[in-house]
Coordinates of C-alpha atoms and ligand atoms in Angstrom, one line a residue:
X1 CA 182.1 110.6 187.6
X2 CA 181.0 113.3 185.3
X3 CA 180.3 113.0 181.6
X4 CA 182.5 116.1 180.9
X5 CA 185.6 114.3 182.1
X6 CA 185.1 111.7 179.4
X7 CA 186.1 112.1 175.8
X8 CA 183.7 111.8 172.8
X9 CA 185.0 108.4 171.9
X10 CA 184.3 107.2 175.4
X11 CA 180.8 108.6 175.6
X12 CA 179.9 108.1 172.0
X13 CA 178.7 105.3 169.7
X14 CA 180.5 104.4 166.5
X15 CA 178.7 103.4 163.3
X16 CA 180.6 101.4 160.7
X17 CA 179.8 102.1 157.1
X18 CA 180.9 99.7 154.4
X19 CA 181.1 102.4 151.7
X20 CA 180.4 100.1 148.7
X21 CA 177.1 99.1 150.2
X22 CA 175.7 102.2 152.0
X23 CA 174.3 104.5 149.3
X24 CA 175.1 105.0 145.7
X25 CA 175.1 108.6 144.6
X26 CA 175.7 108.2 140.9
X27 CA 173.8 105.0 140.0
X28 CA 176.8 102.9 139.0
X29 CA 175.7 100.3 141.5
X30 CA 178.5 101.0 144.1
X31 CA 178.0 103.1 147.2
X32 CA 180.1 106.3 147.4
X33 CA 180.9 109.4 149.3
X34 CA 178.1 111.6 147.8
X35 CA 175.8 108.7 148.8
X36 CA 177.0 108.8 152.4
X37 CA 176.6 112.6 152.4
X38 CA 173.0 112.2 151.3
X39 CA 172.4 110.0 154.3
X40 CA 174.1 112.0 157.0
X41 CA 170.7 113.3 158.2
X42 CA 169.6 109.7 158.7
X43 CA 172.7 109.0 160.9
X44 CA 172.1 112.2 162.9
X45 CA 168.4 111.2 163.4
X46 CA 169.5 107.7 164.5
X47 CA 171.8 109.3 167.1
X48 CA 175.3 107.9 166.4
X49 CA 178.4 109.9 167.4
X50 CA 180.9 108.8 164.8
X51 CA 181.1 107.1 161.5
X52 CA 184.0 104.7 160.5
X53 CA 184.4 104.2 156.8
X54 CA 185.9 101.0 155.5
X55 CA 188.7 102.0 153.0
X56 CA 188.0 104.6 150.4
X57 CA 191.5 105.1 149.1
X58 CA 192.6 104.3 145.5
X59 CA 192.7 100.6 145.1
X60 CA 192.6 97.9 142.5
X61 CA 189.8 96.4 144.7
X62 CA 191.3 92.9 144.9
X63 CA 190.0 93.0 148.5
X64 CA 187.5 95.8 148.0
X65 CA 189.7 98.6 149.2
X66 CA 191.8 96.7 151.8
X67 CA 194.5 96.7 149.1
X68 CA 195.5 100.3 149.0
X69 CA 197.6 101.7 146.1
X70 CA 197.7 105.3 147.4
X71 CA 197.3 106.2 151.1
X72 CA 196.6 109.8 150.5
X73 CA 193.9 109.8 147.8
X74 CA 190.3 108.8 147.2
X75 CA 189.3 106.1 144.8
X76 CA 187.3 107.6 141.9
X77 CA 184.7 104.9 142.5
X78 CA 183.9 106.6 145.9
X79 CA 184.3 110.2 144.7
X80 CA 186.8 113.0 145.0
X81 CA 188.9 114.6 147.7
X82 CA 186.3 117.5 147.6
X83 CA 183.6 115.0 148.4
X84 CA 185.6 113.7 151.3
X85 CA 186.3 117.2 152.7
X86 CA 182.6 118.0 152.4
X87 CA 181.8 114.8 154.2
X88 CA 184.1 115.7 157.1
X89 CA 182.7 119.3 157.2
X90 CA 179.1 118.2 157.1
X91 CA 179.5 115.3 159.6
X92 CA 181.3 117.8 162.0
X93 CA 178.5 120.3 161.5
X94 CA 176.1 117.6 162.8
X95 CA 178.3 116.8 165.8
X96 CA 179.5 113.5 164.2
X97 CA 183.1 112.4 163.9
X98 CA 184.7 110.7 161.0
X99 CA 187.1 107.7 161.3
X100 CA 189.0 106.2 158.5
X101 CA 190.3 102.7 158.0
X102 CA 194.1 102.6 157.9
X103 CA 195.4 99.5 156.2
X104 CA 198.8 99.5 157.8
X105 CA 199.9 95.9 157.5
X106 CA 200.0 95.6 153.7
X107 CA 199.6 97.6 150.5
X108 CA 198.2 96.6 147.1
X109 CA 200.7 94.8 144.8
X110 CA 199.9 97.8 142.5
X111 CA 201.2 100.4 145.0
X112 CA 204.1 102.3 143.4
X113 CA 206.2 101.2 146.5
X114 CA 205.7 97.5 145.7
X115 CA 206.2 98.0 142.0
X116 CA 209.5 99.6 142.8
X117 CA 210.4 97.0 145.4
X118 CA 209.7 94.1 143.1
X119 CA 211.6 95.7 140.2
X120 CA 215.0 94.4 141.3
X121 CA 216.8 93.0 144.3
X122 CA 218.9 96.3 144.4
X123 CA 215.8 98.5 144.5
X124 CA 216.0 101.1 147.3
X125 CA 212.6 100.0 148.3
X126 CA 213.4 96.2 148.2
X127 CA 213.4 96.2 152.0
X128 CA 210.1 97.9 152.3
X129 CA 208.4 94.5 151.9
X130 CA 209.3 91.1 153.2
X131 CA 211.4 89.2 150.6
X132 CA 213.1 85.8 151.2
X133 CA 215.0 83.3 149.3
X134 CA 213.4 79.9 148.6
X135 CA 214.0 77.1 151.1
X136 CA 217.3 75.2 150.5
X137 CA 215.5 72.4 148.7
X138 CA 213.3 74.9 146.8
X139 CA 209.7 76.0 147.7
X140 CA 208.5 78.7 150.2
X141 CA 211.0 79.8 152.9
X142 CA 208.9 78.4 155.7
X143 CA 205.4 77.1 156.6
X144 CA 203.6 80.4 157.1
X145 CA 200.0 80.5 155.9
X146 CA 197.9 83.2 154.4
X147 CA 194.7 84.0 156.4
X148 CA 192.9 83.8 153.1
X149 CA 194.2 80.3 152.2
X150 CA 197.4 78.7 150.9
X151 CA 201.0 79.7 151.6
X152 CA 201.7 83.2 152.7
X153 CA 204.7 83.3 150.3
X154 CA 204.4 84.2 146.6
X155 CA 207.2 83.5 144.2
X156 CA 208.5 86.4 142.1
X157 CA 210.2 84.8 139.0
X158 CA 211.7 88.1 137.8
X159 CA 213.9 88.6 140.9
X160 CA 214.0 85.0 142.1
X161 CA 212.6 85.5 145.7
X162 CA 209.4 85.1 147.6
X163 CA 207.4 87.9 149.2
X164 CA 205.2 87.5 152.2
X165 CA 201.4 88.3 152.2
X166 CA 199.3 87.6 155.3
X167 CA 196.2 88.0 153.2
X168 CA 195.8 87.9 149.3
X169 CA 198.9 87.7 147.1
X170 CA 197.7 91.1 145.8
X171 CA 198.3 92.4 149.4
X172 CA 202.1 92.2 150.1
X173 CA 203.0 92.9 153.7
X174 CA 205.0 96.0 154.4
X175 CA 208.3 95.6 156.4
X176 CA 207.5 97.7 159.5
X177 CA 211.0 97.1 160.9
X178 CA 212.2 99.5 158.2
X179 CA 212.2 103.1 159.5
X180 CA 211.5 104.5 156.1
X181 CA 208.3 102.5 156.0
X182 CA 207.4 103.7 159.4
X183 CA 208.0 107.3 158.3
X184 CA 206.0 107.0 155.1
X185 CA 203.0 105.4 156.8
X186 CA 203.0 107.9 159.7
X187 CA 203.1 110.7 157.1
X188 CA 200.0 109.3 155.5
X189 CA 198.2 109.2 158.9
X190 CA 199.3 112.8 159.5
X191 CA 197.9 113.8 156.1
X192 CA 194.4 112.7 157.2
X193 CA 194.7 114.1 160.7
X194 CA 195.5 117.4 159.1
X195 CA 192.4 117.1 157.0
X196 CA 190.3 116.8 160.1
X197 CA 189.9 113.1 160.4
X198 CA 189.0 112.2 164.0
X199 CA 190.8 108.9 164.1
X200 CA 191.6 105.5 162.6
X201 CA 190.5 102.0 162.8
X202 CA 193.8 100.2 162.1
X203 CA 193.3 97.2 160.0
X204 CA 194.9 93.8 160.9
X205 CA 197.2 95.5 163.4
X206 CA 198.1 92.4 165.3
X207 CA 199.8 91.1 162.1
X208 CA 202.1 94.2 161.8
X209 CA 205.4 92.5 162.5
X210 CA 206.6 89.0 161.8
X211 CA 209.3 86.9 163.5
X212 CA 212.8 88.2 162.7
X213 CA 214.1 84.6 162.5
X214 CA 211.3 83.4 160.3
X215 CA 210.6 80.3 162.5
X216 CA 207.9 77.9 161.4
X217 CA 204.5 78.2 163.0
X218 CA 203.6 75.1 165.1
X219 CA 200.6 72.9 164.2
X220 CA 197.3 73.7 166.0
X221 CA 196.3 70.8 168.2
X222 CA 192.7 72.0 168.3
X223 CA 192.2 72.4 164.6
X224 CA 188.8 71.2 163.3
X225 CA 188.2 70.4 159.7
X226 CA 185.4 73.0 159.7
X227 CA 187.9 75.7 160.6
X228 CA 189.4 77.8 157.8
X229 CA 192.7 76.1 156.6
X230 CA 194.7 79.0 158.1
X231 CA 193.9 77.6 161.6
X232 CA 195.9 74.4 160.9
X233 CA 198.9 76.3 162.4
X234 CA 199.1 78.5 165.5
X235 CA 200.2 81.9 164.0
X236 CA 202.6 82.6 166.9
X237 CA 205.5 83.7 164.7
X238 CA 203.4 85.8 162.3
X239 CA 201.1 87.7 164.6
X240 CA 201.2 89.5 168.0
X241 CA 204.9 89.9 168.0
X242 CA 206.5 92.0 170.7
X243 CA 208.0 94.5 168.3
X244 CA 204.5 95.7 167.3
X245 CA 204.2 97.6 170.6
X246 CA 206.8 100.3 170.0
X247 CA 205.3 101.0 166.6
X248 CA 201.8 101.4 168.1
X249 CA 203.3 103.7 170.7
X250 CA 204.7 105.8 167.9
X251 CA 201.3 106.0 166.1
X252 CA 199.8 107.1 169.5
X253 CA 202.3 109.8 170.0
X254 CA 201.4 111.1 166.5
X255 CA 197.6 111.0 167.4
X256 CA 198.3 112.8 170.7
X257 CA 199.8 115.7 168.8
X258 CA 196.2 116.4 167.8
X259 CA 193.1 117.1 169.8
X260 CA 190.9 114.1 170.9
X261 CA 191.8 111.8 168.0
X262 CA 191.2 108.1 168.5
X263 CA 193.1 104.9 167.5
X264 CA 191.1 101.7 167.3
X265 CA 192.8 98.5 166.4
X266 CA 191.4 95.4 164.6
X267 CA 192.8 92.6 166.8
X268 CA 191.5 89.0 167.0
X269 CA 193.4 87.6 170.0
X270 CA 192.4 86.1 173.4
X271 CA 191.5 88.8 175.8
X272 CA 194.6 88.4 178.0
X273 CA 196.7 89.3 174.9
X274 CA 194.2 91.9 173.6
X275 CA 194.5 94.1 176.6
X276 CA 198.3 94.5 176.1
X277 CA 197.4 96.7 173.0
X278 CA 196.3 99.5 175.3
X279 CA 200.0 99.9 175.8
X280 CA 202.8 98.3 177.7
X281 CA 205.3 100.8 178.8
X282 CA 203.7 103.7 176.9
X283 CA 200.1 104.4 175.7
X284 CA 199.2 102.6 172.4
X285 CA 195.6 102.1 171.2
X286 CA 192.7 103.8 172.8
X287 CA 190.4 101.0 171.8
X288 CA 191.8 97.5 170.9
X289 CA 188.6 96.1 169.3
X290 CA 186.9 93.6 171.6
X291 CA 185.3 91.0 169.3
X292 CA 184.1 88.6 172.0
X293 CA 180.4 89.1 171.3
X294 CA 181.1 88.4 167.6
X295 CA 182.8 85.1 168.3
X296 CA 181.2 83.5 171.3
X297 CA 178.2 81.1 171.3
X298 CA 175.1 83.1 172.3
X299 CA 174.9 81.7 175.8
X300 CA 173.9 83.8 178.8
X301 CA 176.3 82.2 181.3
X302 CA 179.2 82.3 179.0
X303 CA 178.6 85.9 177.9
X304 CA 178.1 87.2 181.5
X305 CA 181.4 85.5 182.5
X306 CA 183.1 87.0 179.4
X307 CA 182.0 90.5 180.3
X308 CA 183.2 90.1 183.9
X309 CA 186.5 88.7 182.9
X310 CA 187.1 91.5 180.3
X311 CA 186.2 94.1 183.0
X312 CA 188.6 92.5 185.4
X313 CA 191.5 92.3 182.9
X314 CA 191.3 95.8 181.7
X315 CA 194.4 97.7 182.7
X316 CA 193.8 100.8 184.9
X317 CA 192.6 103.7 182.8
X318 CA 191.8 101.5 179.8
X319 CA 188.4 102.1 178.2
X320 CA 186.3 99.1 177.2
X321 CA 184.5 98.6 173.9
X322 CA 182.1 96.1 172.3
X323 CA 181.2 95.0 168.8
X324 CA 178.3 92.9 167.5
X325 CA 178.9 92.9 163.8
X326 CA 181.3 93.9 161.1
X327 CA 182.0 93.3 157.4
X328 CA 183.9 90.1 158.0
X329 CA 181.5 88.2 160.2
X330 CA 177.9 86.9 159.8
X331 CA 175.1 89.3 160.7
X332 CA 173.9 89.2 164.3
X333 CA 170.3 88.8 163.2
X334 CA 171.2 85.6 161.3
X335 CA 173.5 84.4 164.1
X336 CA 171.1 84.7 167.0
X337 CA 167.7 85.2 165.3
X338 CA 165.6 88.4 164.9
X339 CA 164.1 88.2 168.4
X340 CA 167.5 87.8 170.1
X341 CA 169.0 90.5 167.9
X342 CA 167.0 93.0 170.0
X343 CA 168.4 91.6 173.2
X344 CA 171.9 91.8 171.7
X345 CA 171.2 95.4 170.8
X346 CA 170.2 96.2 174.3
X347 CA 173.4 94.5 175.6
X348 CA 175.6 96.3 173.2
X349 CA 174.2 99.7 174.0
X350 CA 174.1 99.3 177.8
X351 CA 177.4 97.7 178.5
X352 CA 180.2 99.9 179.8
X353 CA 182.4 101.0 176.9
X354 CA 182.2 102.3 173.4
X355 CA 179.9 100.3 171.1
X356 CA 180.3 99.9 167.4
X357 CA 177.1 99.3 165.3
X358 CA 177.5 97.7 161.9
X359 CA 175.4 99.4 159.2
X360 CA 172.1 97.6 158.6
X361 CA 172.1 95.9 161.9
X362 CA 169.9 98.7 163.2
X363 CA 167.1 97.5 160.8
X364 CA 167.9 93.8 161.5
X365 CA 169.5 93.0 158.2
X366 CA 170.4 89.3 157.7
X367 CA 173.0 87.4 155.8
X368 CA 172.0 87.3 152.2
X369 CA 172.5 84.1 150.2
X370 CA 174.7 84.9 147.2
X371 CA 174.2 82.9 144.0
X372 CA 177.5 81.5 142.7
X373 CA 177.5 83.9 139.7
X374 CA 177.1 86.9 141.9
X375 CA 180.0 86.1 144.3
X376 CA 182.4 89.0 144.7
X377 CA 184.6 88.3 147.7
X378 CA 187.9 86.6 146.6
X379 CA 188.1 84.8 149.9
X380 CA 185.2 82.5 148.8
X381 CA 187.7 81.3 146.2
X382 CA 191.0 81.4 148.1
X383 CA 189.9 80.0 151.5
X384 CA 187.0 77.9 150.2
X385 CA 183.2 77.9 149.9
X386 CA 181.4 79.4 152.8
X387 CA 184.3 81.6 154.0
X388 CA 183.4 84.5 151.7
X389 CA 182.0 87.7 153.3
X390 CA 179.5 88.9 150.7
X391 CA 176.4 87.8 152.7
X392 CA 177.1 90.4 155.4
X393 CA 178.1 93.2 152.9
X394 CA 174.9 93.5 150.9
X395 CA 173.4 97.0 150.1
X396 CA 171.7 99.0 152.8
X397 CA 167.9 98.7 152.7
X398 CA 166.5 102.2 152.6
X399 CA 163.0 101.8 151.3
X400 CA 160.7 99.5 149.2
X401 CA 161.7 101.1 145.8
X402 CA 163.6 98.8 143.4
X403 CA 167.0 97.9 144.9
X404 CA 165.8 99.2 148.3
X405 CA 166.6 102.8 147.2
X406 CA 170.3 102.0 147.3
X407 CA 170.9 102.5 143.6
X408 CA 169.0 103.0 140.4
X409 CA 171.8 101.0 138.6
X410 CA 172.8 97.4 138.9
X411 CA 173.9 96.8 142.6
X412 CA 177.3 95.3 143.0
X413 CA 175.9 92.6 145.3
X414 CA 172.3 91.4 145.3
X415 CA 169.8 92.9 147.7
X416 CA 168.2 90.9 150.5
X417 CA 164.8 89.5 149.3
X418 CA 163.3 90.9 152.6
X419 CA 164.0 94.5 151.6
X420 CA 160.4 95.4 150.6
X421 CA 159.4 95.0 154.3
X422 CA 162.8 95.3 156.1
X423 CA 163.9 98.8 155.4
X424 CA 164.5 102.2 157.0
X425 CA 161.4 103.8 155.7
X426 CA 159.1 101.0 156.9
X427 CA 160.7 101.0 160.3
X428 CA 161.1 104.7 161.0
X429 CA 157.7 105.4 162.3
X430 CA 156.9 101.9 163.6
X431 CA 157.0 102.3 167.4
X432 CA 157.9 98.6 167.8
X433 CA 160.7 98.2 165.1
X434 CA 164.3 97.3 165.8
X435 CA 165.2 100.6 164.3
X436 CA 163.1 102.4 166.9
X437 CA 164.7 100.3 169.5
X438 CA 168.1 101.4 168.4
X439 CA 167.0 105.0 168.3
X440 CA 165.5 104.9 171.8
X441 CA 168.6 103.2 173.2
X442 CA 170.9 105.7 171.6
X443 CA 168.8 108.6 173.0
X444 CA 168.7 107.1 176.4
X445 CA 172.5 106.5 176.5
X446 CA 172.9 110.2 175.5
X447 CA 170.5 111.4 178.2
X448 CA 171.8 109.1 181.0
X449 CA 175.5 109.2 181.5
X450 CA 175.0 106.1 183.8
X451 CA 174.5 104.1 180.7
X452 CA 177.6 105.3 178.8
X453 CA 180.3 106.3 181.3
X454 CA 178.7 104.9 184.5
X455 CA 180.1 102.1 186.6
X456 CA 179.3 98.5 185.7
X457 CA 178.4 95.8 188.3
X458 CA 177.5 92.3 187.5
X459 CA 174.6 90.8 189.4
X460 CA 173.8 87.2 190.1
X461 CA 171.6 85.6 187.5
X462 CA 170.9 82.0 186.5
X463 CA 170.1 80.0 183.4
X464 CA 169.4 82.2 180.4
X465 CA 169.3 85.5 182.2
X466 CA 172.1 88.1 182.4
X467 CA 171.8 91.0 184.9
X468 CA 173.9 94.0 185.7
X469 CA 173.8 97.5 187.2
X470 CA 174.9 100.8 185.6
X471 CA 175.4 103.7 188.0
X472 CA 176.4 107.3 187.9
X473 CA 175.8 109.5 190.9
X474 CA 172.1 109.2 191.9
X475 CA 171.2 107.5 188.6
X476 CA 171.0 103.7 188.8
X477 CA 169.8 101.3 186.1
X478 CA 169.3 97.6 186.3
X479 CA 169.5 95.7 183.0
X480 CA 168.1 92.2 182.8
X481 CA 168.3 90.3 179.5
X482 CA 166.5 87.0 178.7
X483 CA 168.7 85.0 176.2
X484 CA 166.0 82.3 176.2
X485 CA 162.7 81.8 174.4
X486 CA 160.7 81.2 177.6
X487 CA 159.2 83.4 180.3
X488 CA 161.6 83.9 183.1
X489 CA 161.4 85.5 186.6
X490 CA 164.2 87.6 187.9
X491 CA 164.7 88.2 191.6
X492 CA 167.8 89.5 193.2
X493 CA 168.7 89.5 196.8
X494 CA 171.6 91.9 196.3
X495 CA 169.7 95.0 195.4
X496 CA 166.5 96.6 196.3
X497 CA 164.6 95.9 193.1
X498 CA 162.2 98.8 193.1
X499 CA 161.7 101.2 190.2
X500 CA 160.1 101.3 186.8
X501 CA 160.7 100.0 183.3
X502 CA 162.5 102.6 181.3
X503 CA 162.7 100.5 178.1
X504 CA 161.9 97.0 177.0
X505 CA 163.1 95.4 173.8
X506 CA 159.4 94.9 173.1
X507 CA 159.0 98.7 173.3
X508 CA 155.7 98.4 175.2
X509 CA 156.0 98.5 178.9
X510 CA 157.7 101.8 179.8
X511 CA 156.6 103.2 183.1
X512 CA 155.5 99.8 184.5
X513 CA 156.3 99.7 188.2
X514 CA 158.7 97.0 189.4
X515 CA 158.7 95.8 193.0
X516 CA 160.9 92.9 194.3
X517 CA 160.7 90.7 191.2
X518 CA 160.5 91.0 187.5
X519 CA 158.9 88.8 184.8
X520 CA 160.6 88.7 181.5
X521 CA 158.9 87.5 178.3
X522 CA 160.7 85.3 175.8
X523 CA 163.6 87.1 174.2
X524 CA 163.0 90.2 176.3
X525 CA 165.5 92.7 177.7
X526 CA 164.6 95.5 180.1
X527 CA 166.2 98.5 181.5
X528 CA 164.8 99.4 185.0
X529 CA 165.3 102.8 186.5
X530 CA 165.9 102.0 190.2
X531 CA 164.4 104.2 192.9
X532 CA 165.1 101.9 195.9
Ligands
LIG601 C1 190.7 92.8 158.0 C2 189.6 93.5 157.2 O1 188.5 93.8 158.1 C3 189.2 92.5 156.1 O2 188.0 92.9 155.5 C4 190.3 92.5 155.2 O3 190.1 91.6 154.1 C5 191.6 92.1 155.9 N1 191.8 92.8 157.1 C6 192.8 92.4 155.0 O4 193.0 93.7 155.0
LIG602 CA1 178.5 105.0 142.9

């Protein structure tokens, strides 16, 4: 296998930027494109291959950009189209790709298409959204729920019908069965491809089409009171519908008209269903996002099994991918603790497949407690206390200056109290920091194709250890990760365990010779270059 035969999005590492929180260029307290531009050198230094920007399009910001009112513009809060073109140019000049977030499932309720659609039942755009009469006895047409709480149906008194919204009521779902909708949305994708965008992360893509017969969703027998209210029903008639696949194939054909563009899909489904999004009869997504590491308990046996099952279920030619954090889920360092977050980083960056790093995880940012008066995310209100996503969206911590160097204004969300010590500047030159660990792992991945495109083989391990081999030609690496907080010994009868430590999550034992067995310290991961 040679690195040349793999495309950039197979070899590379993606870095997710939540633009509101990355860097503020004009001191209004909200991150923006000029801010990102000013930090491109940092991203290049870190060694990532692509940036994915959460939505930057014009938006009333009911869901902070995931409610788009114009698919082919830039919201003034983030900057101008000139700023965007400059960002693409300057990222490309540094060898980095730029991915946008395409919110395909729904628009803003302020999008001109929806304003037109809701203006009258006779509107030529009425069918661009999902309108239904009330149930015979009154009330919503069926029991479908919004992922953000309450019924998915919103009454429109003016025209006497309900419209469907999988998320907020300010985010009406498009009717993707309508060919005019398909055309308009594909034109928007084309607009950005023509501007040099290297691909899209497709938002909520498993929601794209709803049941044509509008059947009720069945109750979820496994519902627990601690789950969000949305999970009271199994969303079998509102998500993962078969008609999604031809639409994705159409998007893929468009992407394939261009050179090496990538389509990534946000999909929260069991892995057996997830893998169908690579394509059934035709190619669909390059990377259906694999969120298993985000969702599973941090348990070595379970995670090793998950990796092996995922590898086994991948269709032939399908490229794997892994995610540890995003703007909707608690931070990894809070979930597993700071020490294990290093082990998690080594796992993410040594598994086979494309990793996505969430901004701030490289310095070990944690969930930030948000005082009630500072809450921004509407989901905290619509789904209930504790479901909001502000804690994982706080400003990037650049240095120890006020507001961590993110802004000289009033930040839109509070900073983590740990920023005076947990920041990029403090960690940059610290040979033992988690930032240095990221940088070393990224450099190693780049230098050693075995770690990016090489084969993966699971090795027997017990208790809190995970072990696997990555191999490309003559180059062989053994990765052993200690998910526990105690010293552990690893011995393996299946391979000749001779070589030397290439990297430890402690960043202190490189070059140490290994012969037959290996001791791991608490919360330690190691990469061994095998010679035997
Ligand atoms: C998934 C996005 O990641 C999330 O942030 C957003 O609120 C919903 N889709 C709705 O667009
Ligand atoms: Ca700003």
